PDB file of C-alpha atoms (C1' of nucleotides) in Angstrom:
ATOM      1  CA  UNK A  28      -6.495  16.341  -2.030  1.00  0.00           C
ATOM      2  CA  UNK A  29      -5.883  16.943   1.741  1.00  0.00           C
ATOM      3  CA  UNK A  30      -2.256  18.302   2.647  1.00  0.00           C
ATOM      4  CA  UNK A  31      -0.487  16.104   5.080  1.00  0.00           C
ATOM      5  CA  UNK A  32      -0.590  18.785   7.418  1.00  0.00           C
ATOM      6  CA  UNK A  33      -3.914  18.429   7.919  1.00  0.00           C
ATOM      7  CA  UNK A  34      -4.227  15.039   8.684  1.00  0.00           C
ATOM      8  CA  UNK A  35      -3.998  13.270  12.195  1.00  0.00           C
ATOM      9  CA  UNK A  36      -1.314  11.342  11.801  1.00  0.00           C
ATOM     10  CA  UNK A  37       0.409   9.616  14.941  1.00  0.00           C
ATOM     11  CA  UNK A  38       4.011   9.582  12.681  1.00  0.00           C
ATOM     12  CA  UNK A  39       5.715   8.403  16.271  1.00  0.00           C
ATOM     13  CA  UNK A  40       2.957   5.258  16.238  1.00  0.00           C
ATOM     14  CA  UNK A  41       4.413   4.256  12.899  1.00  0.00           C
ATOM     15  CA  UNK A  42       5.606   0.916  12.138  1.00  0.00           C
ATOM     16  CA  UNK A  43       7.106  -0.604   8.788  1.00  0.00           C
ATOM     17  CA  UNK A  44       6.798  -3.719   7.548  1.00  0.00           C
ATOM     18  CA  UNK A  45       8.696  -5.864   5.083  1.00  0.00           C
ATOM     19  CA  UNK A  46       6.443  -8.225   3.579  1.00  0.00           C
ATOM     20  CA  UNK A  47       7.194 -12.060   2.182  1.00  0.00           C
ATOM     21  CA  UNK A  48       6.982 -12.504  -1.493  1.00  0.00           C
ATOM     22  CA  UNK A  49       3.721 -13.723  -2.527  1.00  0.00           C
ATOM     23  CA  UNK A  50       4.977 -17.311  -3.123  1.00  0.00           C
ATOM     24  CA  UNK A  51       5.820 -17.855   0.577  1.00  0.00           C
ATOM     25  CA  UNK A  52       3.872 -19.135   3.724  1.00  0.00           C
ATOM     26  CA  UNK A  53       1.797 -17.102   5.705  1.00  0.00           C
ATOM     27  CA  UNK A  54      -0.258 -13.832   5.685  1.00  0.00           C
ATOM     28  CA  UNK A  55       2.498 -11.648   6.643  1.00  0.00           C
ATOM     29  CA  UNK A  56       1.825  -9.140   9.090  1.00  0.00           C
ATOM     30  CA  UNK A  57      -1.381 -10.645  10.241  1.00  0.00           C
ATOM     31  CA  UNK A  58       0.216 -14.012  11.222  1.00  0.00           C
ATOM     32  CA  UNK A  59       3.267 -12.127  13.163  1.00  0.00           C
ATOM     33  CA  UNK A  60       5.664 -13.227  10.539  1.00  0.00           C
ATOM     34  CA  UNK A  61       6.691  -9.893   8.658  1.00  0.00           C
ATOM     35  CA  UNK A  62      10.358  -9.551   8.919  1.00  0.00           C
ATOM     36  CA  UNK A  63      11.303  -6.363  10.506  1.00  0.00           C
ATOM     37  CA  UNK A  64       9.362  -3.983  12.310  1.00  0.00           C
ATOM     38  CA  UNK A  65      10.465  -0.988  14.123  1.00  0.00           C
ATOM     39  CA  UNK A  66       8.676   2.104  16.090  1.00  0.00           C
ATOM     40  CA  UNK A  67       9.884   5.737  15.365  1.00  0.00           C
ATOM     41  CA  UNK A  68      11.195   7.872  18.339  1.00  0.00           C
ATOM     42  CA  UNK A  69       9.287   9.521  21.010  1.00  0.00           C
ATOM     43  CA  UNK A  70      11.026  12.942  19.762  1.00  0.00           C
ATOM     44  CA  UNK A  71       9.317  15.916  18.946  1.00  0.00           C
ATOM     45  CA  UNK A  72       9.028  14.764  15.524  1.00  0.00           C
ATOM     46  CA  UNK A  73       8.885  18.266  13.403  1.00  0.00           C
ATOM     47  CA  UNK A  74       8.088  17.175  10.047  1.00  0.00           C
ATOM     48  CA  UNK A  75       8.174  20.463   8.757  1.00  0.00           C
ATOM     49  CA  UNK A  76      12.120  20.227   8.334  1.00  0.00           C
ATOM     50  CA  UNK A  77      13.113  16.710   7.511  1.00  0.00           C
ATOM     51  CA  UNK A  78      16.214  15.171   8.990  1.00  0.00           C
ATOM     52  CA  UNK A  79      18.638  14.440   6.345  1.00  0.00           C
ATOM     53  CA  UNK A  80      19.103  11.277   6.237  1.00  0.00           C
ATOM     54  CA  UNK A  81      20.526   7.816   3.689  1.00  0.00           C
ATOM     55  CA  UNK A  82      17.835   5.179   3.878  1.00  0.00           C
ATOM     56  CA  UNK A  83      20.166   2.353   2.819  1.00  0.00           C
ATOM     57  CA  UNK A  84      22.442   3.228   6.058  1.00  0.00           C
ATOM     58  CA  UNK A  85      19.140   2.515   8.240  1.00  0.00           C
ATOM     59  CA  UNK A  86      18.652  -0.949   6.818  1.00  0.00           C
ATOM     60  CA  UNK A  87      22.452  -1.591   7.678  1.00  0.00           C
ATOM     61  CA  UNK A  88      22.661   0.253  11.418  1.00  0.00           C
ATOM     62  CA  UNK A  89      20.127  -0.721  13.546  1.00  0.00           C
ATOM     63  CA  UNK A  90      19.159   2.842  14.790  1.00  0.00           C
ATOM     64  CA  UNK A  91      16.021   5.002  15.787  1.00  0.00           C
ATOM     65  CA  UNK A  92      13.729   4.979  12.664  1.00  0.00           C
ATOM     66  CA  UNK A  93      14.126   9.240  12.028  1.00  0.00           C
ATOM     67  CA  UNK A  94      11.996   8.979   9.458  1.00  0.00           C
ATOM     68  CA  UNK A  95       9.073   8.024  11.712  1.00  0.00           C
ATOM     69  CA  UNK A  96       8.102  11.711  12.063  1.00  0.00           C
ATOM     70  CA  UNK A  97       8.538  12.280   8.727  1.00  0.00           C
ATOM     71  CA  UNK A  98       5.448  12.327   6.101  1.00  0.00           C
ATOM     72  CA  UNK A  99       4.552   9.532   4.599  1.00  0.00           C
ATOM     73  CA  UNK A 100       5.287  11.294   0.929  1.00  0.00           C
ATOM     74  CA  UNK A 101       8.867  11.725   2.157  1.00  0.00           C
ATOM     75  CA  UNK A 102       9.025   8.512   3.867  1.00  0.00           C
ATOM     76  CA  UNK A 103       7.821   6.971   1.202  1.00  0.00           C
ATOM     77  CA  UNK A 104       9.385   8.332  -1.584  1.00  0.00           C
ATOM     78  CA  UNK A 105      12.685   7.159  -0.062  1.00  0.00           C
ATOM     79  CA  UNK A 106      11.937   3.784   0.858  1.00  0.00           C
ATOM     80  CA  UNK A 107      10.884   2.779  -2.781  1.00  0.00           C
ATOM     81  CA  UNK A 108      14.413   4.415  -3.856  1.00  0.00           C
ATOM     82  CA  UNK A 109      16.565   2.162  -1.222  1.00  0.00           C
ATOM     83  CA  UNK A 110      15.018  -0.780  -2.409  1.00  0.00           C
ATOM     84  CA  UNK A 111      14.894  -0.175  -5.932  1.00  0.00           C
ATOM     85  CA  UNK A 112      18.982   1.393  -5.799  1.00  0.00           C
ATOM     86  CA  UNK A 113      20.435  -1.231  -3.409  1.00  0.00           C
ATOM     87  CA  UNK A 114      20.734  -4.950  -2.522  1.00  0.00           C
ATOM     88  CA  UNK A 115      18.649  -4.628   0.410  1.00  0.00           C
ATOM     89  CA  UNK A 116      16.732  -7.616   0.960  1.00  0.00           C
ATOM     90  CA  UNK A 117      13.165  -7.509   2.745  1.00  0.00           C
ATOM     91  CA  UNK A 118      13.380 -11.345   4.544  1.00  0.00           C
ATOM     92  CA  UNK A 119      10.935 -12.852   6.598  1.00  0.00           C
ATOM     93  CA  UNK A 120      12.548 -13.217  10.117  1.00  0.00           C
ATOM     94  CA  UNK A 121      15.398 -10.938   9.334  1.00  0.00           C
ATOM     95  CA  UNK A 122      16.360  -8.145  11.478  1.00  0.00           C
ATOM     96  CA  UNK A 123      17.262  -4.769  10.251  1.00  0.00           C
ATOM     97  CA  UNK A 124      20.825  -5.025  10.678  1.00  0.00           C
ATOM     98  CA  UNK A 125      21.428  -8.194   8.544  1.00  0.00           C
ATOM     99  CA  UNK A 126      19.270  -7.291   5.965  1.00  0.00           C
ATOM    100  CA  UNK A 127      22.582  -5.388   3.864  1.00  0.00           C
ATOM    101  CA  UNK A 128      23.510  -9.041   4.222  1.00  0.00           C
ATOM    102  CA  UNK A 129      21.030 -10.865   1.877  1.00  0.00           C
ATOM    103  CA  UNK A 130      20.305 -11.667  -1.063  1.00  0.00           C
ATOM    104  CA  UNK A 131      19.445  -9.223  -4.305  1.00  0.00           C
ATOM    105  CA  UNK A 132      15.171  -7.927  -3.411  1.00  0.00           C
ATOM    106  CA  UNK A 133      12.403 -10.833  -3.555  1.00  0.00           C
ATOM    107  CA  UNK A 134       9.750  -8.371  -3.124  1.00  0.00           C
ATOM    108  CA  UNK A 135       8.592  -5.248  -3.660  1.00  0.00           C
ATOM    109  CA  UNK A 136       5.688  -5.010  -0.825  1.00  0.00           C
ATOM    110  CA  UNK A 137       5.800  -2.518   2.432  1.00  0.00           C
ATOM    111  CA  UNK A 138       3.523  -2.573   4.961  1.00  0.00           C
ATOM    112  CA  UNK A 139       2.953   1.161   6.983  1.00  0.00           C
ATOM    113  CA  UNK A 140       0.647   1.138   9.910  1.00  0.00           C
ATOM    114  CA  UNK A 141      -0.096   3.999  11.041  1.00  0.00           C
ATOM    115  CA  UNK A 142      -2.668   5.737  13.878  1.00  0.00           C
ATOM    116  CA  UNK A 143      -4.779   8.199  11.745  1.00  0.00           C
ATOM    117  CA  UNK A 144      -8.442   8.952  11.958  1.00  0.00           C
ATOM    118  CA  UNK A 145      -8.126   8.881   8.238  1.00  0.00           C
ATOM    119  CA  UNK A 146      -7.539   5.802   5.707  1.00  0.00           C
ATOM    120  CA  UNK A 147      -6.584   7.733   2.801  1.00  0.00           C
ATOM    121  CA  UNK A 148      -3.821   9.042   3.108  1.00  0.00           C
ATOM    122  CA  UNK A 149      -2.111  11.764   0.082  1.00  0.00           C
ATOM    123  CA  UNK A 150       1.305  10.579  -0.478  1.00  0.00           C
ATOM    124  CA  UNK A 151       1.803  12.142  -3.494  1.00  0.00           C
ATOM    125  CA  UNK A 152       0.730   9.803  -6.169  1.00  0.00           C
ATOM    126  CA  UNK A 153      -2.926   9.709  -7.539  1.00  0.00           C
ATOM    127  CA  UNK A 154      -4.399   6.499  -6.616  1.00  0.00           C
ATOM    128  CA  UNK A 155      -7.768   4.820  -8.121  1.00  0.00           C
ATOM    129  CA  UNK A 156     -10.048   2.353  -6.296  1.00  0.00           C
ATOM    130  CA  UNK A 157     -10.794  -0.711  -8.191  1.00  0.00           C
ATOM    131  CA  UNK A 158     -12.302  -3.350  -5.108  1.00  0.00           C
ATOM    132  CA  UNK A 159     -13.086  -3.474  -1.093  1.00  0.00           C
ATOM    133  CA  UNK A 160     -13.336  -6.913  -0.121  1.00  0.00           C
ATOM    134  CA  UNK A 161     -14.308  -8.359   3.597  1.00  0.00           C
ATOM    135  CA  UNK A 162     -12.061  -9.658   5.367  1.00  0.00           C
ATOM    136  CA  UNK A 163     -12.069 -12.531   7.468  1.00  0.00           C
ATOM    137  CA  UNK A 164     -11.714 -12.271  11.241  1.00  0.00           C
ATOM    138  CA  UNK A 165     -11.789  -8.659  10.858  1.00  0.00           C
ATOM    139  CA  UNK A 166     -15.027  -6.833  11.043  1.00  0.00           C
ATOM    140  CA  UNK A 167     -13.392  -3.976   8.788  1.00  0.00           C
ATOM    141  CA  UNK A 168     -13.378  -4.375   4.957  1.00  0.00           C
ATOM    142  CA  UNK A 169      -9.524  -3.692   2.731  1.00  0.00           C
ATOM    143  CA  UNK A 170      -9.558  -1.667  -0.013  1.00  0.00           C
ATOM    144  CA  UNK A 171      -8.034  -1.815  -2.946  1.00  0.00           C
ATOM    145  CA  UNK A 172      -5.998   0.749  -4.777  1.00  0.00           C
ATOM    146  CA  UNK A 173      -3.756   1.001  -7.907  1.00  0.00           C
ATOM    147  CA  UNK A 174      -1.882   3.953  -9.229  1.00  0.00           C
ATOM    148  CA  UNK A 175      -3.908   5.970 -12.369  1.00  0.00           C
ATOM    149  CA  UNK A 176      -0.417   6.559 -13.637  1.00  0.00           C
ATOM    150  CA  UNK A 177      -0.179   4.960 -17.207  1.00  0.00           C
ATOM    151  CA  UNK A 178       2.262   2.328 -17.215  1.00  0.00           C
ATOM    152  CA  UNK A 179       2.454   2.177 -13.466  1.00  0.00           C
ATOM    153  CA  UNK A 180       1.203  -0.822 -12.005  1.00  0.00           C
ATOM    154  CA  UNK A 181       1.805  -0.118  -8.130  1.00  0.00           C
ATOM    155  CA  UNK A 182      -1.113  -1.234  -6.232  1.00  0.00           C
ATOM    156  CA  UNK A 183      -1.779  -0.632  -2.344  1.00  0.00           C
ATOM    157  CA  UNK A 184      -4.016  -2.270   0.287  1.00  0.00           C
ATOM    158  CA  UNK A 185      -5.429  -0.282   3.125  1.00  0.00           C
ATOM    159  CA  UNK A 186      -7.759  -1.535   6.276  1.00  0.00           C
ATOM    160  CA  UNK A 187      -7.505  -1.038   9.385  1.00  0.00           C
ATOM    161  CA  UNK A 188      -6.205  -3.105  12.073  1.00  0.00           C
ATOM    162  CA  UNK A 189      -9.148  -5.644  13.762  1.00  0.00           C
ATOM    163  CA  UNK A 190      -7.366  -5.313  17.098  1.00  0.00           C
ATOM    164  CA  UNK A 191      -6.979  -1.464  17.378  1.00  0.00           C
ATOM    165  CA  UNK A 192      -9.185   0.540  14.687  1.00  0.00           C
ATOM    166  CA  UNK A 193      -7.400   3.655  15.253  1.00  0.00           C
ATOM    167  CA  UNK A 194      -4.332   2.228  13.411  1.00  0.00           C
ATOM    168  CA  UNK A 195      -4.771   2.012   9.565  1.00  0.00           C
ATOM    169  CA  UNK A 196      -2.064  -0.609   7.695  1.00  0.00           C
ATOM    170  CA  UNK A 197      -1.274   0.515   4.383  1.00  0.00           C
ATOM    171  CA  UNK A 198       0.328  -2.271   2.033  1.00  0.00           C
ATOM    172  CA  UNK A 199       2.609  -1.009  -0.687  1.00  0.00           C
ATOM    173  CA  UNK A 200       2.870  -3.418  -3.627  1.00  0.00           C
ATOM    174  CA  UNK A 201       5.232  -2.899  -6.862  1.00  0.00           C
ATOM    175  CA  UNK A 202       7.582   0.141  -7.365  1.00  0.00           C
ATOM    176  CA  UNK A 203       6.669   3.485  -9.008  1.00  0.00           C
ATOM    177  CA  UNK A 204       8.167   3.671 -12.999  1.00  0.00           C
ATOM    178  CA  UNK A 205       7.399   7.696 -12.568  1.00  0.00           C
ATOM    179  CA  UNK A 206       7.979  10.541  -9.878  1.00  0.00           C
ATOM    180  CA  UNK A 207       5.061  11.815  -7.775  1.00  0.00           C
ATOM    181  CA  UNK A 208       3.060  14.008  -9.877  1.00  0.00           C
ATOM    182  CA  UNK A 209       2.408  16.577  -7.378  1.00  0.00           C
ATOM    183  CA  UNK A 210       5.738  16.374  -5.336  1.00  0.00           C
ATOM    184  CA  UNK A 211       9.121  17.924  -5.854  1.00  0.00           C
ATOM    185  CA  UNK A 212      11.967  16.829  -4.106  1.00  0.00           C
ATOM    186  CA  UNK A 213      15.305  18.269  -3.194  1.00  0.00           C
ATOM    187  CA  UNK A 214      18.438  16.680  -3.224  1.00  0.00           C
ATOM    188  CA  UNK A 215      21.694  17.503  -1.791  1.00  0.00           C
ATOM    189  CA  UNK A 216      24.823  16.089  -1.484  1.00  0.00           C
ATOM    190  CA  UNK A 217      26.828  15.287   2.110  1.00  0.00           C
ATOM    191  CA  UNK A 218      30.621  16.016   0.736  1.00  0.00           C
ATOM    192  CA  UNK A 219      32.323  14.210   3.570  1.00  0.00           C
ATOM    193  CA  UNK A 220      30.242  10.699   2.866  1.00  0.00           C
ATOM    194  CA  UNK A 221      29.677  11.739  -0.893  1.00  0.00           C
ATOM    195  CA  UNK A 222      26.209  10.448  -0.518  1.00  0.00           C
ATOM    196  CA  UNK A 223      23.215  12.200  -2.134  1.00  0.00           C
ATOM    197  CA  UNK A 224      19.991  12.482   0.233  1.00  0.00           C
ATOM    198  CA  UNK A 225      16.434  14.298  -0.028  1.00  0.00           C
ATOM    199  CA  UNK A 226      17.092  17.398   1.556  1.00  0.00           C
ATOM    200  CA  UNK A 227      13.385  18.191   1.376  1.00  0.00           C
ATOM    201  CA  UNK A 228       9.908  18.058  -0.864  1.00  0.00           C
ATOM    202  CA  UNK A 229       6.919  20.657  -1.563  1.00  0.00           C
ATOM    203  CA  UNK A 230       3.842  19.817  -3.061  1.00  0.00           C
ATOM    204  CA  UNK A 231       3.396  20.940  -6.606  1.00  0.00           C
ATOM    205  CA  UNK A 232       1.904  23.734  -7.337  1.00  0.00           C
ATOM    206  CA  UNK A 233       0.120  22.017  -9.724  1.00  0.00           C
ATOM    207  CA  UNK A 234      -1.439  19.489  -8.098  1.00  0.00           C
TER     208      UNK A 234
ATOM    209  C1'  DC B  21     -20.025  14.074 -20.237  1.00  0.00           C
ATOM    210  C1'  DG B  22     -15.942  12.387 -18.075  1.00  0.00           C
ATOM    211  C1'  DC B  23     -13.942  10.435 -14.294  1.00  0.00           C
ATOM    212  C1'  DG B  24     -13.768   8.040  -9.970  1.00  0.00           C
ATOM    213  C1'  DT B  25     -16.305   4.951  -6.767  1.00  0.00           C
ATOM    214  C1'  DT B  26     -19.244   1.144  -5.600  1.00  0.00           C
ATOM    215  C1'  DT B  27     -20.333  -3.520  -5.484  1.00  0.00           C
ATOM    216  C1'  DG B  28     -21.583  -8.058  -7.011  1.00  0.00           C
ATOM    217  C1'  DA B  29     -19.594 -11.464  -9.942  1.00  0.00           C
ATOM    218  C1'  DC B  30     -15.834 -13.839 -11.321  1.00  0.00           C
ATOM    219  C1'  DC B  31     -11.193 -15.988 -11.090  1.00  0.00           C
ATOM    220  C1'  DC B  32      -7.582 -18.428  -8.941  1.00  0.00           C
ATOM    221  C1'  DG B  33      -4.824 -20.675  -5.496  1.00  0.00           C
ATOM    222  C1'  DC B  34      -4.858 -23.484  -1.581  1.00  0.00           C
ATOM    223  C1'  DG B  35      -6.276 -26.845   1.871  1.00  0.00           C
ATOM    224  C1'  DC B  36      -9.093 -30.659   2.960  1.00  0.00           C
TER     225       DC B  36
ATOM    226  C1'  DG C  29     -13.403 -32.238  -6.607  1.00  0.00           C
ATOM    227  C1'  DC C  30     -15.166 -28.890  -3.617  1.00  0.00           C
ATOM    228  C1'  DG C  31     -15.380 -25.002  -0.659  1.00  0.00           C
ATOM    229  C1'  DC C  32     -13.244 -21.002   1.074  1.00  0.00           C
ATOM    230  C1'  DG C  33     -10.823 -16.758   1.005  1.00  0.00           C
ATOM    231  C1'  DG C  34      -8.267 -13.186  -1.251  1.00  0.00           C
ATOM    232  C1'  DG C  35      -7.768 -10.447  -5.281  1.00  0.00           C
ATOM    233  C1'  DT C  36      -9.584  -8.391  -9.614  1.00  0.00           C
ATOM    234  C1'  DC C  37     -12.959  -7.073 -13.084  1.00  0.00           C
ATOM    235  C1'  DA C  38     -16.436  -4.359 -14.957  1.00  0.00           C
ATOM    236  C1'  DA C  39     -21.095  -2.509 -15.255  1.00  0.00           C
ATOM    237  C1'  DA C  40     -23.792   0.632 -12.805  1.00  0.00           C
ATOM    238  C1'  DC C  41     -23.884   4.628 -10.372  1.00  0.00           C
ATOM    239  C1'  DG C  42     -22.821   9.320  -8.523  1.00  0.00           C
ATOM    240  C1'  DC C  43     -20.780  13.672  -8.678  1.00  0.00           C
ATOM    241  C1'  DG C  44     -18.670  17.852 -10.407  1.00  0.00           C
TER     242       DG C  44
END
DNA sequence: CGCGTTTGACCCGCGC
DNA sequence: GCGCGGGTCAAACGCG
């Protein structure tokens, strides 16, 4: 397993995407109908001391994406927790700052594209292969992944984009039922808001 | 030998 | 009903 340190990773090229439920029109993404997409800052981006931060109060304040320059583990990690712990709603067409607005969650799928010379990217979770399929209108196959964690049934597309092939888009699908096996994070607590936040992860020793 | 990857076959939904 | 495309299965294969 690489260390995210040692991978190329662009984390101020980094977009997010909410994707439509399954039962609704479109291809997401591809067609230009996710939802909500937003760049990270131009900052210096040190990931090696994340920046504190409440996911949930992103998706209600439309501000600069901090956790842009963060790792994808970390980034990750807290995404899947302000959608499974909140009301947020992912909706096709929505912008950030309406999204405290909807309805309870219709779907559980994030989109990451990323630049990075490399497709596979360790975000903490062991991941096993299962299909590659061609796509069409793109000359570069998708692979699929699920997660080898019994009982988990997160899955996760990744290809890379047709028009630039130095960006890889990673699909999220489902939400973890388990922690990272080889992360550990930190949490502390902001008295004045009384909000918890990850104050910070390290990779297992373990793992 | 066990585990993960590869890859062709199969399934299913959708549009015509 | 048929063809197409996306997603999944599972046997074969490779590697440590």
């Amino acid at each position: 397993m690489a260390a995210v340190g040692e991978l190329q990773l662009h984390y101020s090229d980094m977009d997010l995407y909410f994707m439509p439920h399954e039962n609704s029109s479109g291809s997401g993404y591809e067609s230009g109908s996710a939802s909500s997409s937003f760049s990270g800052p131009t900052g210096d981006g040190n990931s090696d001391n994340p920046i504190p931060f409440d996911l949930s109060e992103y998706f209600r304040d439309e501000v600069s994406m901090h956790s842009s320059f963060l790792p994808p583990p970390y980034m990750d990690n807290c995404l899947f927790q302000a959608i499974q712990s909140s009301d947020i709603n992912l909706p096709v067409g929505g912008s950030v700052s309406r999204i405290a607005e909807m309805d309870k969650p219709r779907t559980e799928r994030i989109a990451f594209r990323m630049k990075s010379v490399v497709e596979i990217i360790d975000d903490g979770f062991k991941w096993r292969k299962y299909g590659k399929k061609s796509v069409k209108n793109s000359p570069n196959p998708r692979n699929y992944y699920k997660c080898s964690t019994e009982g988990c049934s997160v899955k996760k597309r990744v290809e890379r984009e047709k028009d630039d092939p130095s960006y890889v888009i990673t699909t999220y699908e489902g939400i973890h039922n388990h922690v990272s096996p080889s992360m550990v994070y930190y949490t502390s607590h902001d008295a004045e808001s009384g909000q918890y936040y990850v104050s910070g992860y390290q990779i297992s020793p373990g793992s």
